[in-house]
Coordinates of C-alpha atoms in Angstrom, one line a residue:
X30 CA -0.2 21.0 42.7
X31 CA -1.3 18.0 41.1
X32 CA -2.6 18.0 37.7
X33 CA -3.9 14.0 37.7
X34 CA -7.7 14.6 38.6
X35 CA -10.6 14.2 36.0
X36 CA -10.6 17.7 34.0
X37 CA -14.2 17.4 34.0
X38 CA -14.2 17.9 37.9
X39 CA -12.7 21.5 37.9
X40 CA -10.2 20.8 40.3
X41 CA -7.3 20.5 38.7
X42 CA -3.9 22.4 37.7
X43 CA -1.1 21.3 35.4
X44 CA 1.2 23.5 34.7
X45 CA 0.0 26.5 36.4
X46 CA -3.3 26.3 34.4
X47 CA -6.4 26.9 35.7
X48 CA -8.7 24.0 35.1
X49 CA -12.8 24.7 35.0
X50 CA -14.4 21.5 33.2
X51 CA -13.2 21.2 30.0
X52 CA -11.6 24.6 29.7
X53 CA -8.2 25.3 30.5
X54 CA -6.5 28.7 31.2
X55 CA -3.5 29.8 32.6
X56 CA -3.6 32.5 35.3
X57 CA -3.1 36.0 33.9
X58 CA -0.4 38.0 36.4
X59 CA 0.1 41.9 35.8
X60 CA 3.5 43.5 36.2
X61 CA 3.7 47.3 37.0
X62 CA 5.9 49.0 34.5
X63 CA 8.4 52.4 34.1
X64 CA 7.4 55.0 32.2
X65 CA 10.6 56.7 30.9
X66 CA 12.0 58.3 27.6
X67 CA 13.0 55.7 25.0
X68 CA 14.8 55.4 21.7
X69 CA 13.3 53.2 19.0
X70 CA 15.1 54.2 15.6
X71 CA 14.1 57.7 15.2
X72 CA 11.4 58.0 17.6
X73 CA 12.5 59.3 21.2
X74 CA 9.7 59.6 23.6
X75 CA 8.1 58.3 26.6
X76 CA 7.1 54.5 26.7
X77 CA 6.5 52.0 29.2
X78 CA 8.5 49.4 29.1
X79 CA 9.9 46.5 31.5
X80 CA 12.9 44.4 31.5
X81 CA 12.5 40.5 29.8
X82 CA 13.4 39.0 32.9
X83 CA 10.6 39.6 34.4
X84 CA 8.2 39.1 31.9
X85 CA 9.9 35.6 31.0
X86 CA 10.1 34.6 34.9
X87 CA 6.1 34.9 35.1
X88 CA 5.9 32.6 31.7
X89 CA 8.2 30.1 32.4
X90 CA 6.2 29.6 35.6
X91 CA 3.3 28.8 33.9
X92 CA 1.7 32.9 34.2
X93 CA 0.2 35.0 31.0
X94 CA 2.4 37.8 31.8
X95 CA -0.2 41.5 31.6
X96 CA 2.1 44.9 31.6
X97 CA 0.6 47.9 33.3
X98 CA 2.0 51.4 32.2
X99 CA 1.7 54.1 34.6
X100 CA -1.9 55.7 34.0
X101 CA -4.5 58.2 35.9
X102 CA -4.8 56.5 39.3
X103 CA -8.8 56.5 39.9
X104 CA -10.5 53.6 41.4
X105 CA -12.7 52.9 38.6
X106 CA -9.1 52.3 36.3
X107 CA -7.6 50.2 39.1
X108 CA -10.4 48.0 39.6
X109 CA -11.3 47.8 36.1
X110 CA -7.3 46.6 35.7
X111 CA -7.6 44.1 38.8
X112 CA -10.9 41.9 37.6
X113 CA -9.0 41.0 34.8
X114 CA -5.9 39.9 36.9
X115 CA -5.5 36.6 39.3
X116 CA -2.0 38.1 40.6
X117 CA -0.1 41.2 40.6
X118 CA 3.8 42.1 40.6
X119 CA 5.0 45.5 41.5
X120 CA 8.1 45.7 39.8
X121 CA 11.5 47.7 40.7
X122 CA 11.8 51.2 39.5
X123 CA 12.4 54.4 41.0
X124 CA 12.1 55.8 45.1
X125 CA 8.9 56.0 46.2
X126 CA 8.0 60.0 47.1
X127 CA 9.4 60.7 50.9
X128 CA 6.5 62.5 50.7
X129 CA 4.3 59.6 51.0
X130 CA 5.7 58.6 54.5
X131 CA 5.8 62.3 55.7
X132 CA 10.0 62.5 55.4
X133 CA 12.0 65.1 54.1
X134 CA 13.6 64.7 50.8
X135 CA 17.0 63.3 51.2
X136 CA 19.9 64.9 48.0
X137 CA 20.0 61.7 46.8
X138 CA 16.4 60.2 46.5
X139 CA 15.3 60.2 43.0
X140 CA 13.0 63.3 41.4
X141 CA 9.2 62.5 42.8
X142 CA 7.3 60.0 40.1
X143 CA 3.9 60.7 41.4
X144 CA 2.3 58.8 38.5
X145 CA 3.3 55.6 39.0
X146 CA 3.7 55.9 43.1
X147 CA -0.4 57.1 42.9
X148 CA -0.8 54.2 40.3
X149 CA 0.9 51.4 42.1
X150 CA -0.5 52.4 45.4
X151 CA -4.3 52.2 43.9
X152 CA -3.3 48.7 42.9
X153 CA -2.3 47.5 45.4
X154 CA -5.1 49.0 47.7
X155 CA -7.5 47.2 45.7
X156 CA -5.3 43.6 45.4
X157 CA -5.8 43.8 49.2
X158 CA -9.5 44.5 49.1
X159 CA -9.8 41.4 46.0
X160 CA -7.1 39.3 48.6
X161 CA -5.8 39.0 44.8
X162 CA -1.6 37.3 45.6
X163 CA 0.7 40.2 45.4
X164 CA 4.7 39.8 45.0
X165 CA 6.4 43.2 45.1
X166 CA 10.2 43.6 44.5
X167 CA 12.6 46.0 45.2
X168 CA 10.4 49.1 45.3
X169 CA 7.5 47.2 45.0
X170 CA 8.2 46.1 48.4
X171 CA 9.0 49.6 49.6
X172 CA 6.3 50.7 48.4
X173 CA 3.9 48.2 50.1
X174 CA 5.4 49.2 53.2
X175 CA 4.6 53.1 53.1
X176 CA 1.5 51.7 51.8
X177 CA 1.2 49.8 55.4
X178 CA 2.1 53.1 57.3
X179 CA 6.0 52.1 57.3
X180 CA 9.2 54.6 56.6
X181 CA 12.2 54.0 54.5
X182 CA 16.3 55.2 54.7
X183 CA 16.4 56.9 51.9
X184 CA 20.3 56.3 51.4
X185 CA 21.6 53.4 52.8
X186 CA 25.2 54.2 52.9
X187 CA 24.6 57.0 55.1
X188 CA 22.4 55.5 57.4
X189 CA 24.3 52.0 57.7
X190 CA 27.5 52.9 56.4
X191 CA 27.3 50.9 53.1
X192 CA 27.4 51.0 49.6
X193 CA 26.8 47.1 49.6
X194 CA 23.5 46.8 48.1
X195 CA 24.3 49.2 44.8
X196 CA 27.7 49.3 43.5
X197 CA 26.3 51.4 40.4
X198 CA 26.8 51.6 36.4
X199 CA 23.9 48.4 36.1
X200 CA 25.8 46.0 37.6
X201 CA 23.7 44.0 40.5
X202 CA 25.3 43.9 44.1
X203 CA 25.6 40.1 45.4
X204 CA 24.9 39.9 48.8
X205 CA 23.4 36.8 51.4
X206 CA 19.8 37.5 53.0
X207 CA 19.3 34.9 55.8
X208 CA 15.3 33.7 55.2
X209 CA 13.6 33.1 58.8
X210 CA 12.5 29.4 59.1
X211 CA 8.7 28.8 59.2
X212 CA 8.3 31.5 57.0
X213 CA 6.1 31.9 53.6
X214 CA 9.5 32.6 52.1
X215 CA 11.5 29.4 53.6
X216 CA 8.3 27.3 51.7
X217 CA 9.9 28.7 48.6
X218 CA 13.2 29.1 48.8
X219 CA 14.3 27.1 51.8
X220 CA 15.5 28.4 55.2
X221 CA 18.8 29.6 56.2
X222 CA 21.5 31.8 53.9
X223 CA 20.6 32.5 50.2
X224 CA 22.6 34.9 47.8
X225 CA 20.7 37.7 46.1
X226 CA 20.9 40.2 43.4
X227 CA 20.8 43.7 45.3
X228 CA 20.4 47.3 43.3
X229 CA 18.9 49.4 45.5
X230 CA 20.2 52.7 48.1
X231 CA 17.2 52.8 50.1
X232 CA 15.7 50.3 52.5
X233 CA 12.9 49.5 55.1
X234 CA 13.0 52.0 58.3
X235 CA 10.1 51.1 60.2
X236 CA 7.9 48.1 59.5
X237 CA 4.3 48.8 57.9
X238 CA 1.5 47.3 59.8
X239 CA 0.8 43.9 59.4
X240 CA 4.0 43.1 57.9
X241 CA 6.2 40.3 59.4
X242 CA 10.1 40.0 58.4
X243 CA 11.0 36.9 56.8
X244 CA 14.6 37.8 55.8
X245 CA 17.4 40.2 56.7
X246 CA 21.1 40.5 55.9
X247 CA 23.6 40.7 58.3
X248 CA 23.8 44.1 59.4
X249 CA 19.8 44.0 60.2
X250 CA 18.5 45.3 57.0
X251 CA 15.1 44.3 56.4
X252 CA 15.3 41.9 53.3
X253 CA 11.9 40.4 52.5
X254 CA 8.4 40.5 54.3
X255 CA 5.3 39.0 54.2
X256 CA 2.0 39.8 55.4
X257 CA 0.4 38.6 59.0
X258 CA -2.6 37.5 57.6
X259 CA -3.7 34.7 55.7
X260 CA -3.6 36.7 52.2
X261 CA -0.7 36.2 49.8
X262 CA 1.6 39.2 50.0
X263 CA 5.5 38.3 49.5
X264 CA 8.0 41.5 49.7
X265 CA 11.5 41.3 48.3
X266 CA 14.0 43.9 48.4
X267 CA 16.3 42.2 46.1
X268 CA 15.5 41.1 42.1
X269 CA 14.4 37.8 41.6
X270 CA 14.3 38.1 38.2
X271 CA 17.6 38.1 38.0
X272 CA 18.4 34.5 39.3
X273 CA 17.0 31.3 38.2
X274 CA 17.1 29.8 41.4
X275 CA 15.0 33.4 42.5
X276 CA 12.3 32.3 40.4
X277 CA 10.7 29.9 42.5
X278 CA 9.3 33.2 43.8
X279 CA 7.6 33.6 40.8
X280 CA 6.4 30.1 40.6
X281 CA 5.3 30.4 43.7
X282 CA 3.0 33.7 43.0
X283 CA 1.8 31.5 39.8
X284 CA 1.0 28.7 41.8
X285 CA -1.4 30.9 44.5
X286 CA -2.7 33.2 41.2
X287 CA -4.0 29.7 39.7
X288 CA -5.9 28.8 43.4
X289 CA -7.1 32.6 42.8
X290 CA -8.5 32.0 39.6
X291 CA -10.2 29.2 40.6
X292 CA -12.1 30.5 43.5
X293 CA -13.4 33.4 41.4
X294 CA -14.5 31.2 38.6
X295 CA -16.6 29.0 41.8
X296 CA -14.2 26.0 40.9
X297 CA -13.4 23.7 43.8
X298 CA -10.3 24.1 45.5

């Protein structure tokens, strides 16, 4: 976006900011967090916390980068969370309950987290009513997808036969998506075969409603989706976070956040 108009017109972005007359801002993004035992010195007990490379994606693209622990899911708490937001990033974490999407708990599908699945999903419900931009990532994006009536494999090497996309003990799988031309995704990352960062053993089943594919890998896993409409919803089931060329996602969820911003404040587009 082009930051050369008058400031004084409220048109304008450099830098991701948001411009409204003389006052400048830059749009504030929140990022869904874990909430896990954690060791600080002597202290051992539950925190929220996230990992730097997300945080630092969202501020090197020109966000103000909001973390939002796992908390009673109510409406009121949600929406009081969202009007202070111009984007939202559902982070990678933990399966999302089989429960959700009325399956039977596979052996290997993580113990039930209902507070952040009830959290997230309350969110995200109210992103979509706001049409506030939304990037999810790994389980942010299964979670969108129960969220949109869609199922999930919960183990991937049993239904496809692969341990591909998590080779364990924190080390990321590398594998090549293949991102549909024409697509919201090819606008950021170009069309055609780009290598990802994969930690995940659970994957799209059936498509949510109102989802469209925009990237798969070779055996037909679903790799990324966005939504039908004309709202900004990117899903990825890889981590951006951990690529620097993956983080024109994030600059991309910066650059929609800042139009956001502006159209809530009654600047001009």
């Amino acid at each position: 976006m082009s930051g050369s108009e008058d400031a004084s017109t409220g048109s304008a972005t450099a830098g991701g900011e948001v411009v409204a007359g003389s006052h400048r801002r830059h749009p504030v993004i929140g990022l869904t967090t874990y909430l896990e035992q954690a060791k600080q010195g002597v202290w051992d007990v539950r925190a929220a916390f996230l990992p730097q490379q997300y945080f630092d994606a969202v501020t090197a693209s020109g966000g103000i980068a909001v973390l939002l622990p796992p908390q009673p899911a109510s409406t009121d708490a949600a929406a009081a969370v969202l009007d202070g937001l111009d984007g939202l990033i559902l982070t990678g974490g933990l399966d999302v309950q089989p429960e959700l999407y009325g399956a039977e708990r596979h052996p290997t599908t993580d113990p039930a987290r209902p507070d952040r699945d009830e959290w997230e999903l309350a969110l995200f419900r109210g992103a979509e009513e706001r049409r506030l931009p939304v990037l999810a990532i790994c389980r942010g994006l299964q979670l969108v997808n129960v969220a949109r009536g869609g199922t999930l494999h919960q183990h991937l090497p049993e239904a496809l036969g692969t341990e591909r996309y998590r080779v364990g003990g924190g080390v990321f799988a590398e594998n090549t998506v293949e991102v549909d031309e024409g697509s919201r995704l090819a606008d950021l990352l170009g069309p055609g075969g780009f290598d990802v960062h994969s930690y995940h053993h659970q994957g799209i089943d059936r498509l949510g409603d109102g989802l469209v594919v925009s990237a798969r890998t070779d055996d037909g896993l679903v790799q990324a989706f966005e939504s039908a409409g004309d709202g900004y919803l990117v899903g990825v089931q890889w981590h951006p976070e951990e690529n620097s060329a993956d983080r024109r996602l994030f600059a991309g969820l910066v650059a929609k956040a800042s139009v956001y911003a502006r159209q809530r404040n009654g600047v001009p587009a």
